[in-house]
Amino acid sequence: MIKTNSRLFLFFLLLVLTGNCAFAQQKKTIVTLQAPSNTTINKHIYGHFAEHLGRCVYGGFYVGEDNERIPNTAGVRNDVVAALKELQIPNLRWPGGCFADTYHWKDGIGPKPGRPTIVNSWWGGVTEDNSFGTHDFLNMCELLETEPYLAGNVGSGEVQELADWVQYVNHAGESPMADLRRTNGREEPWKVKFWGVGNEAWGCGGNMTASYYSDVYRKYATFMSDWTNTGGLFRIASGANVDDYEWTETLMKNIKHNLVEGLALHHYANVEWNSKGPATGYSDTQYFKTMQSAWKMDELVRKHSAIMDKYDPKKRIALVVDEWGGWYEVEEGTNPGFLYQQNTMRDAMIAGLTLNVFNNHAERVRMANLAQTINVLQAVILTKDEQMILTPTYHVMEMYKVHQDAQLIPLSVESALYTFEGETLPAVHTSASVGKDGKTHISIVNIDAKQTHQVDLNLGKSYKNLSGRILKSASLNDHNTFEKPDAIKPESFKGFKQNANQLAVELPPFSVVVLTLD
């Protein structure tokens, strides 16, 4: 006689084998490419962020003109410039962040010995000597061949101060601020297009209500005039913190649409906001929770976009996710206010997943900024004296640069599941585009910490030439160090088989793959 428990076991086994059990997971991920859309994946989605925070600017980008140990151009590290040019960064946000709303730009111009010092009250309480200011940043952007994105001081500044800054950097004719710029050694204007009108107005930018900030924004935006840019300034309002949908609703309702070109959104991935967990040595549970937090970006983009669609159905106003990335506890022994953290394969997963989300929502998401570029949060570069290393996040963004200004290919995806302790997430995340050279690129991320996943791609046509690159490692916690700077780097990928119009891809656990089809 079969015992009851044995009967139940056989019953559930039969259901799983026949595919009728609700708990039976789809074994394969099926991705179908549709016809290319009319939507362009804006290159500015791949932007970066440099705040006066920790060692991002000082010791990261800038080592001083008199530094004889580290090769530099006007104080900016040559190795950093070369690395970021290889990444083809489209824009760089500066000087903050929270720092922006305590920054008075006139403190950072003129002869450096005469510049006043301030205390960086937000980040570590260190003394800021203002040796890296407007000229230094904008000239560095020219070195990097990238567009500057200036964040204006609304929290502690005045309307005239921001209006003067616009005139100082953009006015080509005779004017008080343009003349001051020439006195300080720059004849031609820099023609800065992107401007943030405050930062995190709901928090460090003034703890304002959405209604109050709407009025403040309208006042500042009104007095920001342009003289040289075709199409005018691109003014970005301080948008919502994560899922504050009421903030987005209020701004879209209250701000005249001829005064705003972009609406910001901030979201960081971590275990929990009040218990972020370590950057390395994290547990499987902490990893899964971080992936849940990262995948929330898709929901945030969809819901904020839906609100914007009510007031702006033609999608004239961009959703600008100008702060995103992983945020963990600082490395042991470092200043808590410097936000220095290592960068592992977990961060590669965050980067690949998030960029796929942005690509797939490119109709509305037209600009974003990873936080931050060097030595802070989810950095693409870490420096230590003369040494510089590239992080797994750097390598993902380098692999994904093929999507910049490419034509979005919509996808239908039936993803296998990543299951952990009874909770599930889609295991596979992907986006695709076709470039101006006619080549199709498909980026695929398997966030599953344990399982290899097969992805069946329905391509719609066959391709003669196929190649791929992969970023993978033996352990989730693996990362590049100053002793082993190339422990993780992209390599050639051959784990696919083509059969007519279909492509079967084998994705190792926690890996990122970019395929090129021609």
CSV table of N, CA and C in Angstrom, one decimal, residues 251-399:
chain,number,residue,atom,x,y,z
A,251,LEU,N,4.0,68.1,-11.3
A,251,LEU,CA,4.9,68.9,-12.2
A,251,LEU,C,4.3,68.9,-13.6
A,252,MET,N,3.8,67.8,-14.1
A,252,MET,CA,3.3,67.8,-15.5
A,252,MET,C,2.1,68.6,-15.6
A,253,LYS,N,1.3,68.7,-14.5
A,253,LYS,CA,0.1,69.5,-14.5
A,253,LYS,C,0.4,71.0,-14.3
A,254,ASN,N,1.4,71.4,-13.5
A,254,ASN,CA,1.6,72.8,-13.2
A,254,ASN,C,2.6,73.5,-14.0
A,255,ILE,N,3.6,72.8,-14.6
A,255,ILE,CA,4.6,73.5,-15.3
A,255,ILE,C,4.2,73.6,-16.8
A,256,LYS,N,4.3,74.8,-17.3
A,256,LYS,CA,4.0,75.1,-18.7
A,256,LYS,C,5.0,74.3,-19.6
A,257,HIS,N,4.5,73.6,-20.6
A,257,HIS,CA,5.3,72.7,-21.3
A,257,HIS,C,6.3,73.4,-22.2
A,258,ASN,N,6.1,74.7,-22.5
A,258,ASN,CA,7.1,75.4,-23.2
A,258,ASN,C,8.3,75.8,-22.3
A,259,LEU,N,8.2,75.5,-21.0
A,259,LEU,CA,9.3,75.9,-20.1
A,259,LEU,C,10.2,74.7,-19.7
A,260,VAL,N,9.8,73.5,-20.2
A,260,VAL,CA,10.6,72.3,-19.7
A,260,VAL,C,10.8,71.3,-20.9
A,261,GLU,N,12.0,70.8,-20.9
A,261,GLU,CA,12.3,69.8,-21.9
A,261,GLU,C,12.5,68.4,-21.4
A,262,GLY,N,12.8,68.3,-20.1
A,262,GLY,CA,13.1,67.0,-19.4
A,262,GLY,C,12.6,67.0,-18.0
A,263,LEU,N,12.2,65.8,-17.5
A,263,LEU,CA,11.7,65.6,-16.2
A,263,LEU,C,12.6,64.5,-15.6
A,264,ALA,N,13.3,64.7,-14.5
A,264,ALA,CA,14.2,63.8,-13.9
A,264,ALA,C,13.5,62.7,-13.1
A,265,LEU,N,14.3,61.6,-12.9
A,265,LEU,CA,13.8,60.5,-12.0
A,265,LEU,C,15.1,59.9,-11.4
A,266,HIS,N,15.1,59.6,-10.1
A,266,HIS,CA,16.2,59.0,-9.4
A,266,HIS,C,15.7,57.7,-8.8
A,267,HIS,N,16.6,56.7,-9.0
A,267,HIS,CA,16.3,55.4,-8.4
A,267,HIS,C,17.6,54.6,-8.3
A,268,TYR,N,17.9,54.1,-7.0
A,268,TYR,CA,19.1,53.3,-6.8
A,268,TYR,C,18.7,51.9,-6.4
A,269,ALA,N,19.5,51.0,-6.9
A,269,ALA,CA,19.3,49.6,-6.5
A,269,ALA,C,20.1,49.2,-5.3
A,270,ASN,N,19.5,48.5,-4.3
A,270,ASN,CA,20.2,48.0,-3.2
A,270,ASN,C,19.3,47.0,-2.5
A,271,VAL,N,19.9,46.5,-1.4
A,271,VAL,CA,19.1,45.4,-0.6
A,271,VAL,C,17.9,46.1,0.0
A,272,GLU,N,18.2,47.1,0.9
A,272,GLU,CA,17.2,47.9,1.4
A,272,GLU,C,17.8,49.3,1.6
A,273,TRP,N,17.0,50.4,1.6
A,273,TRP,CA,17.6,51.7,1.7
A,273,TRP,C,18.3,51.9,3.0
A,274,ASN,N,17.7,51.4,4.1
A,274,ASN,CA,18.3,51.6,5.4
A,274,ASN,C,19.3,50.5,5.8
A,275,SER,N,19.4,49.5,4.9
A,275,SER,CA,20.4,48.4,5.2
A,275,SER,C,20.9,47.9,3.8
A,276,LYS,N,21.8,48.7,3.3
A,276,LYS,CA,22.2,48.5,1.9
A,276,LYS,C,23.1,47.3,1.6
A,277,GLY,N,23.7,46.8,2.6
A,277,GLY,CA,24.6,45.6,2.5
A,277,GLY,C,25.9,46.0,1.9
A,278,PRO,N,26.9,45.1,1.9
A,278,PRO,CA,28.2,45.3,1.4
A,278,PRO,C,28.3,45.3,-0.1
A,279,ALA,N,29.3,45.9,-0.6
A,279,ALA,CA,29.6,45.9,-2.1
A,279,ALA,C,30.2,44.6,-2.5
A,280,THR,N,30.9,44.0,-1.6
A,280,THR,CA,31.5,42.6,-1.9
A,280,THR,C,31.2,41.7,-0.7
A,281,GLY,N,31.3,40.4,-0.9
A,281,GLY,CA,31.0,39.5,0.2
A,281,GLY,C,29.5,39.4,0.5
A,282,TYR,N,28.6,39.8,-0.4
A,282,TYR,CA,27.2,39.8,-0.2
A,282,TYR,C,26.6,38.4,-0.3
A,283,SER,N,25.5,38.1,0.3
A,283,SER,CA,24.9,36.8,0.3
A,283,SER,C,24.0,36.6,-0.9
A,284,ASP,N,23.6,35.4,-1.2
A,284,ASP,CA,22.6,35.1,-2.2
A,284,ASP,C,21.3,35.9,-2.0
A,285,THR,N,20.9,36.0,-0.8
A,285,THR,CA,19.7,36.7,-0.5
A,285,THR,C,19.9,38.2,-0.8
A,286,GLN,N,21.0,38.8,-0.4
A,286,GLN,CA,21.2,40.2,-0.7
A,286,GLN,C,21.3,40.4,-2.2
A,287,TYR,N,21.9,39.5,-2.9
A,287,TYR,CA,22.0,39.6,-4.4
A,287,TYR,C,20.6,39.6,-5.0
A,288,PHE,N,19.7,38.7,-4.6
A,288,PHE,CA,18.4,38.6,-5.2
A,288,PHE,C,17.6,39.8,-4.9
A,289,LYS,N,17.7,40.3,-3.6
A,289,LYS,CA,17.0,41.6,-3.3
A,289,LYS,C,17.4,42.8,-4.1
A,290,THR,N,18.7,42.8,-4.4
A,290,THR,CA,19.3,43.9,-5.2
A,290,THR,C,18.7,43.8,-6.6
A,291,MET,N,18.6,42.6,-7.2
A,291,MET,CA,18.0,42.4,-8.5
A,291,MET,C,16.6,42.8,-8.5
A,292,GLN,N,15.8,42.5,-7.4
A,292,GLN,CA,14.5,43.0,-7.4
A,292,GLN,C,14.4,44.5,-7.4
A,293,SER,N,15.3,45.1,-6.7
A,293,SER,CA,15.3,46.6,-6.7
A,293,SER,C,15.7,47.2,-8.1
A,294,ALA,N,16.7,46.5,-8.7
A,294,ALA,CA,17.1,47.0,-10.0
A,294,ALA,C,16.0,46.8,-11.1
A,295,TRP,N,15.3,45.7,-11.0
A,295,TRP,CA,14.2,45.4,-12.0
A,295,TRP,C,13.0,46.4,-11.8
A,296,LYS,N,12.9,47.0,-10.6
A,296,LYS,CA,11.8,47.9,-10.3
A,296,LYS,C,11.9,49.1,-11.3
A,297,MET,N,13.1,49.4,-11.8
A,297,MET,CA,13.3,50.5,-12.8
A,297,MET,C,12.3,50.3,-13.9
A,298,ASP,N,12.0,49.1,-14.4
A,298,ASP,CA,11.0,49.0,-15.5
A,298,ASP,C,9.6,49.5,-15.1
A,299,GLU,N,9.2,49.1,-13.9
A,299,GLU,CA,7.9,49.6,-13.4
A,299,GLU,C,7.9,51.1,-13.2
A,300,LEU,N,9.0,51.6,-12.7
A,300,LEU,CA,9.0,53.1,-12.5
A,300,LEU,C,8.9,53.8,-13.8
A,301,VAL,N,9.7,53.4,-14.8
A,301,VAL,CA,9.7,54.0,-16.1
A,301,VAL,C,8.3,54.0,-16.7
A,302,ARG,N,7.6,52.8,-16.6
A,302,ARG,CA,6.3,52.6,-17.2
A,302,ARG,C,5.3,53.5,-16.5
A,303,LYS,N,5.3,53.6,-15.2
A,303,LYS,CA,4.2,54.3,-14.5
A,303,LYS,C,4.5,55.8,-14.6
A,304,HIS,N,5.7,56.3,-14.5
A,304,HIS,CA,5.9,57.7,-14.6
A,304,HIS,C,5.6,58.1,-16.1
A,305,SER,N,6.0,57.3,-17.0
A,305,SER,CA,5.7,57.6,-18.4
A,305,SER,C,4.2,57.7,-18.7
A,306,ALA,N,3.4,56.8,-18.1
A,306,ALA,CA,2.0,56.8,-18.3
A,306,ALA,C,1.4,58.2,-17.8
A,307,ILE,N,1.9,58.7,-16.6
A,307,ILE,CA,1.5,60.0,-16.1
A,307,ILE,C,1.8,61.1,-17.1
A,308,MET,N,3.1,61.0,-17.6
A,308,MET,CA,3.5,62.0,-18.6
A,308,MET,C,2.7,62.0,-19.8
A,309,ASP,N,2.3,60.8,-20.2
A,309,ASP,CA,1.5,60.6,-21.5
A,309,ASP,C,0.2,61.4,-21.4
A,310,LYS,N,-0.4,61.4,-20.2
A,310,LYS,CA,-1.7,62.1,-20.0
A,310,LYS,C,-1.6,63.6,-20.4
A,311,TYR,N,-0.5,64.2,-20.1
A,311,TYR,CA,-0.3,65.6,-20.3
A,311,TYR,C,0.5,66.0,-21.5
A,312,ASP,N,1.3,65.0,-22.0
A,312,ASP,CA,2.2,65.2,-23.1
A,312,ASP,C,2.1,63.9,-24.0
A,313,PRO,N,1.0,63.7,-24.7
A,313,PRO,CA,0.8,62.5,-25.5
A,313,PRO,C,1.8,62.4,-26.7
A,314,LYS,N,2.3,63.5,-27.1
A,314,LYS,CA,3.3,63.5,-28.2
A,314,LYS,C,4.7,63.2,-27.7
A,315,LYS,N,4.9,63.1,-26.4
A,315,LYS,CA,6.2,62.7,-25.8
A,315,LYS,C,7.3,63.7,-26.1
A,316,ARG,N,6.9,65.0,-26.1
A,316,ARG,CA,7.9,66.1,-26.3
A,316,ARG,C,8.8,66.2,-25.1
A,317,ILE,N,8.4,65.9,-23.9
A,317,ILE,CA,9.2,66.0,-22.7
A,317,ILE,C,9.9,64.7,-22.4
A,318,ALA,N,11.2,64.7,-22.3
A,318,ALA,CA,11.9,63.5,-22.0
A,318,ALA,C,11.9,63.1,-20.5
A,319,LEU,N,11.8,61.8,-20.3
A,319,LEU,CA,12.1,61.3,-18.9
A,319,LEU,C,13.6,61.1,-18.8
A,320,VAL,N,14.2,61.8,-17.9
A,320,VAL,CA,15.7,61.8,-17.7
A,320,VAL,C,16.0,61.2,-16.4
A,321,VAL,N,16.5,59.9,-16.5
A,321,VAL,CA,16.9,59.2,-15.3
A,321,VAL,C,18.3,59.6,-14.9
A,322,ASP,N,18.5,60.7,-14.3
A,322,ASP,CA,19.9,61.3,-14.2
A,322,ASP,C,20.6,60.9,-13.0
A,323,GLU,N,20.0,59.9,-12.2
A,323,GLU,CA,20.8,59.2,-11.2
A,323,GLU,C,20.3,57.8,-11.1
A,324,TRP,N,21.1,56.8,-11.4
A,324,TRP,CA,20.8,55.4,-11.2
A,324,TRP,C,22.0,54.6,-11.0
A,325,GLY,N,21.9,53.4,-10.4
A,325,GLY,CA,23.0,52.5,-10.2
A,325,GLY,C,22.8,51.8,-8.8
A,326,GLY,N,23.8,51.0,-8.5
A,326,GLY,CA,23.8,50.3,-7.2
A,326,GLY,C,24.4,51.2,-6.1
A,327,TRP,N,23.8,51.1,-4.9
A,327,TRP,CA,24.3,51.9,-3.8
A,327,TRP,C,24.4,51.0,-2.6
A,328,TYR,N,25.6,50.8,-2.1
A,328,TYR,CA,25.9,49.9,-0.9
A,328,TYR,C,26.6,50.6,0.2
A,329,GLU,N,27.0,49.9,1.2
A,329,GLU,CA,27.8,50.4,2.3
A,329,GLU,C,29.2,50.7,1.7
A,330,VAL,N,29.9,51.7,2.3
A,330,VAL,CA,31.2,52.1,1.8
A,330,VAL,C,32.2,51.0,2.2
A,331,GLU,N,33.3,51.0,1.5
A,331,GLU,CA,34.4,50.0,1.8
A,331,GLU,C,34.9,50.3,3.2
A,332,GLU,N,35.3,49.3,3.9
A,332,GLU,CA,35.8,49.4,5.3
A,332,GLU,C,37.0,50.3,5.3
A,333,GLY,N,37.0,51.2,6.3
A,333,GLY,CA,38.2,52.1,6.4
A,333,GLY,C,38.2,53.3,5.6
A,334,THR,N,37.1,53.5,4.8
A,334,THR,CA,37.0,54.7,4.0
A,334,THR,C,36.0,55.7,4.6
A,335,ASN,N,36.1,57.0,4.2
A,335,ASN,CA,35.2,58.0,4.7
A,335,ASN,C,33.8,57.7,4.3
A,336,PRO,N,32.9,57.6,5.3
A,336,PRO,CA,31.5,57.3,5.0
A,336,PRO,C,30.8,58.3,4.0
A,337,GLY,N,31.3,59.5,4.1
A,337,GLY,CA,30.8,60.6,3.2
A,337,GLY,C,31.3,60.5,1.8
A,338,PHE,N,32.3,59.6,1.5
A,338,PHE,CA,32.9,59.6,0.2
A,338,PHE,C,32.2,58.5,-0.8
A,339,LEU,N,31.4,57.7,-0.2
A,339,LEU,CA,30.6,56.7,-1.0
A,339,LEU,C,31.4,55.9,-1.9
A,340,TYR,N,32.6,55.4,-1.4
A,340,TYR,CA,33.5,54.6,-2.3
A,340,TYR,C,33.1,53.1,-2.1
A,341,GLN,N,32.9,52.4,-3.2
A,341,GLN,CA,32.5,51.0,-3.1
A,341,GLN,C,33.1,50.3,-4.3
A,342,GLN,N,33.4,49.0,-4.1
A,342,GLN,CA,33.9,48.1,-5.1
A,342,GLN,C,32.7,47.8,-6.1
A,343,ASN,N,33.1,47.2,-7.2
A,343,ASN,CA,32.2,47.0,-8.3
A,343,ASN,C,32.4,45.6,-8.8
A,344,THR,N,31.3,44.7,-8.6
A,344,THR,CA,31.4,43.3,-8.9
A,344,THR,C,30.5,42.9,-10.1
A,345,MET,N,30.4,41.6,-10.3
A,345,MET,CA,29.5,41.1,-11.4
A,345,MET,C,28.1,41.5,-11.0
A,346,ARG,N,27.7,41.7,-9.8
A,346,ARG,CA,26.4,42.1,-9.5
A,346,ARG,C,26.1,43.5,-10.1
A,347,ASP,N,27.1,44.3,-10.1
A,347,ASP,CA,26.9,45.7,-10.8
A,347,ASP,C,26.8,45.5,-12.3
A,348,ALA,N,27.5,44.5,-12.9
A,348,ALA,CA,27.3,44.3,-14.3
A,348,ALA,C,25.9,43.9,-14.6
A,349,MET,N,25.3,43.1,-13.7
A,349,MET,CA,23.9,42.7,-13.9
A,349,MET,C,23.0,44.0,-13.8
A,350,ILE,N,23.2,44.8,-12.9
A,350,ILE,CA,22.4,46.0,-12.7
A,350,ILE,C,22.5,46.9,-14.0
A,351,ALA,N,23.7,47.0,-14.5
A,351,ALA,CA,24.0,47.9,-15.7
A,351,ALA,C,23.3,47.3,-16.9
A,352,GLY,N,23.5,46.0,-17.2
A,352,GLY,CA,22.9,45.4,-18.3
A,352,GLY,C,21.4,45.4,-18.3
A,353,LEU,N,20.8,45.1,-17.2
A,353,LEU,CA,19.4,45.1,-17.0
A,353,LEU,C,18.8,46.5,-17.2
A,354,THR,N,19.4,47.4,-16.5
A,354,THR,CA,18.9,48.8,-16.5
A,354,THR,C,18.9,49.4,-17.9
A,355,LEU,N,20.1,49.2,-18.6
A,355,LEU,CA,20.2,49.8,-19.9
A,355,LEU,C,19.2,49.2,-20.9
A,356,ASN,N,19.0,47.9,-20.7
A,356,ASN,CA,17.9,47.2,-21.5
A,356,ASN,C,16.6,47.9,-21.3
A,357,VAL,N,16.2,48.2,-20.1
A,357,VAL,CA,15.0,48.9,-19.7
A,357,VAL,C,14.9,50.2,-20.5
A,358,PHE,N,16.0,51.0,-20.3
A,358,PHE,CA,16.0,52.3,-21.0
A,358,PHE,C,15.9,52.2,-22.5
A,359,ASN,N,16.6,51.3,-23.1
A,359,ASN,CA,16.5,51.1,-24.5
A,359,ASN,C,15.1,50.8,-25.0
A,360,ASN,N,14.4,49.8,-24.2
A,360,ASN,CA,13.1,49.4,-24.6
A,360,ASN,C,12.0,50.5,-24.4
A,361,HIS,N,12.4,51.5,-23.6
A,361,HIS,CA,11.4,52.6,-23.3
A,361,HIS,C,12.0,53.9,-23.9
A,362,ALA,N,12.7,53.8,-25.1
A,362,ALA,CA,13.4,54.9,-25.6
A,362,ALA,C,12.5,56.0,-26.2
A,363,GLU,N,11.2,55.7,-26.4
A,363,GLU,CA,10.3,56.8,-26.8
A,363,GLU,C,10.2,57.9,-25.8
A,364,ARG,N,10.3,57.5,-24.5
A,364,ARG,CA,10.2,58.5,-23.4
A,364,ARG,C,11.5,58.7,-22.7
A,365,VAL,N,12.3,57.7,-22.5
A,365,VAL,CA,13.6,57.8,-21.8
A,365,VAL,C,14.6,58.2,-22.8
A,366,ARG,N,15.0,59.5,-22.8
A,366,ARG,CA,15.9,60.0,-23.8
A,366,ARG,C,17.3,60.5,-23.2
A,367,MET,N,17.4,60.3,-21.9
A,367,MET,CA,18.7,60.7,-21.3
A,367,MET,C,18.7,60.0,-19.9
A,368,ALA,N,20.0,59.7,-19.5
A,368,ALA,CA,20.2,59.0,-18.2
A,368,ALA,C,21.6,59.2,-17.8
A,369,ASN,N,21.9,59.1,-16.5
A,369,ASN,CA,23.2,59.3,-16.0
A,369,ASN,C,23.5,58.3,-14.9
A,370,LEU,N,24.5,57.4,-15.2
A,370,LEU,CA,25.0,56.5,-14.2
A,370,LEU,C,25.7,57.2,-13.0
A,371,ALA,N,25.4,56.8,-11.8
A,371,ALA,CA,26.0,57.5,-10.7
A,371,ALA,C,27.0,56.5,-10.0
A,372,GLN,N,28.3,56.9,-10.0
A,372,GLN,CA,28.9,58.0,-10.6
A,372,GLN,C,30.2,57.6,-11.4
A,373,THR,N,30.9,58.4,-12.1
A,373,THR,CA,31.9,58.0,-13.0
A,373,THR,C,33.1,57.3,-12.4
A,374,ILE,N,33.7,58.0,-11.4
A,374,ILE,CA,34.9,57.5,-10.8
A,374,ILE,C,34.9,57.5,-9.3
A,375,ASN,N,35.2,56.4,-8.7
A,375,ASN,CA,35.5,56.3,-7.2
A,375,ASN,C,34.2,56.5,-6.4
A,376,VAL,N,33.1,56.6,-6.9
A,376,VAL,CA,31.8,56.9,-6.2
A,376,VAL,C,30.7,56.0,-6.7
A,377,LEU,N,30.0,55.3,-5.7
A,377,LEU,CA,28.9,54.4,-6.0
A,377,LEU,C,29.2,53.5,-7.2
A,378,GLN,N,28.4,53.3,-8.2
A,378,GLN,CA,28.6,52.3,-9.2
A,378,GLN,C,29.5,52.9,-10.3
A,379,ALA,N,30.8,53.1,-9.9
A,379,ALA,CA,31.7,53.7,-10.8
A,379,ALA,C,32.1,52.8,-12.0
A,380,VAL,N,32.5,53.5,-13.1
A,380,VAL,CA,33.0,52.7,-14.2
A,380,VAL,C,34.6,52.7,-14.1
A,381,ILE,N,35.1,53.6,-13.3
A,381,ILE,CA,36.6,53.7,-13.2
A,381,ILE,C,36.9,53.8,-11.7
A,382,LEU,N,37.9,53.1,-11.2
A,382,LEU,CA,38.5,53.3,-9.9
A,382,LEU,C,40.0,53.7,-10.0
A,383,THR,N,40.4,54.7,-9.2
A,383,THR,CA,41.8,55.1,-9.3
A,383,THR,C,42.4,55.0,-7.9
A,384,LYS,N,43.8,54.8,-7.9
A,384,LYS,CA,44.5,54.8,-6.7
A,384,LYS,C,45.9,55.3,-7.0
A,385,ASP,N,46.2,56.5,-6.7
A,385,ASP,CA,47.4,57.2,-7.1
A,385,ASP,C,47.6,57.1,-8.6
A,386,GLU,N,48.7,56.5,-9.1
A,386,GLU,CA,48.9,56.5,-10.5
A,386,GLU,C,48.1,55.4,-11.2
A,387,GLN,N,47.5,54.5,-10.4
A,387,GLN,CA,46.8,53.3,-11.0
A,387,GLN,C,45.4,53.7,-11.4
A,388,MET,N,44.9,53.0,-12.4
A,388,MET,CA,43.5,53.1,-12.8
A,388,MET,C,43.0,51.7,-13.2
A,389,ILE,N,41.8,51.4,-12.8
A,389,ILE,CA,41.2,50.1,-13.3
A,389,ILE,C,39.8,50.4,-13.8
A,390,LEU,N,39.4,49.5,-14.7
A,390,LEU,CA,38.0,49.6,-15.3
A,390,LEU,C,37.2,48.5,-14.6
A,391,THR,N,36.0,48.8,-14.3
A,391,THR,CA,35.1,47.9,-13.5
A,391,THR,C,34.2,47.1,-14.5
A,392,PRO,N,33.6,46.1,-13.9
A,392,PRO,CA,32.6,45.3,-14.8
A,392,PRO,C,31.6,46.2,-15.4
A,393,THR,N,31.1,47.2,-14.6
A,393,THR,CA,30.1,48.2,-15.2
A,393,THR,C,30.7,48.9,-16.4
A,394,TYR,N,31.9,49.3,-16.4
A,394,TYR,CA,32.6,49.9,-17.5
A,394,TYR,C,32.4,49.0,-18.7
A,395,HIS,N,32.8,47.7,-18.5
A,395,HIS,CA,32.8,46.8,-19.7
A,395,HIS,C,31.4,46.6,-20.3
A,396,VAL,N,30.4,46.6,-19.4
A,396,VAL,CA,29.0,46.5,-19.9
A,396,VAL,C,28.7,47.7,-20.8
A,397,MET,N,29.0,48.9,-20.3
A,397,MET,CA,28.6,50.1,-21.0
A,397,MET,C,29.4,50.2,-22.3
A,398,GLU,N,30.6,49.6,-22.3
A,398,GLU,CA,31.4,49.6,-23.6
A,398,GLU,C,30.8,48.7,-24.6
A,399,MET,N,30.3,47.5,-24.1
A,399,MET,CA,29.7,46.5,-25.0
A,399,MET,C,28.4,47.1,-25.5
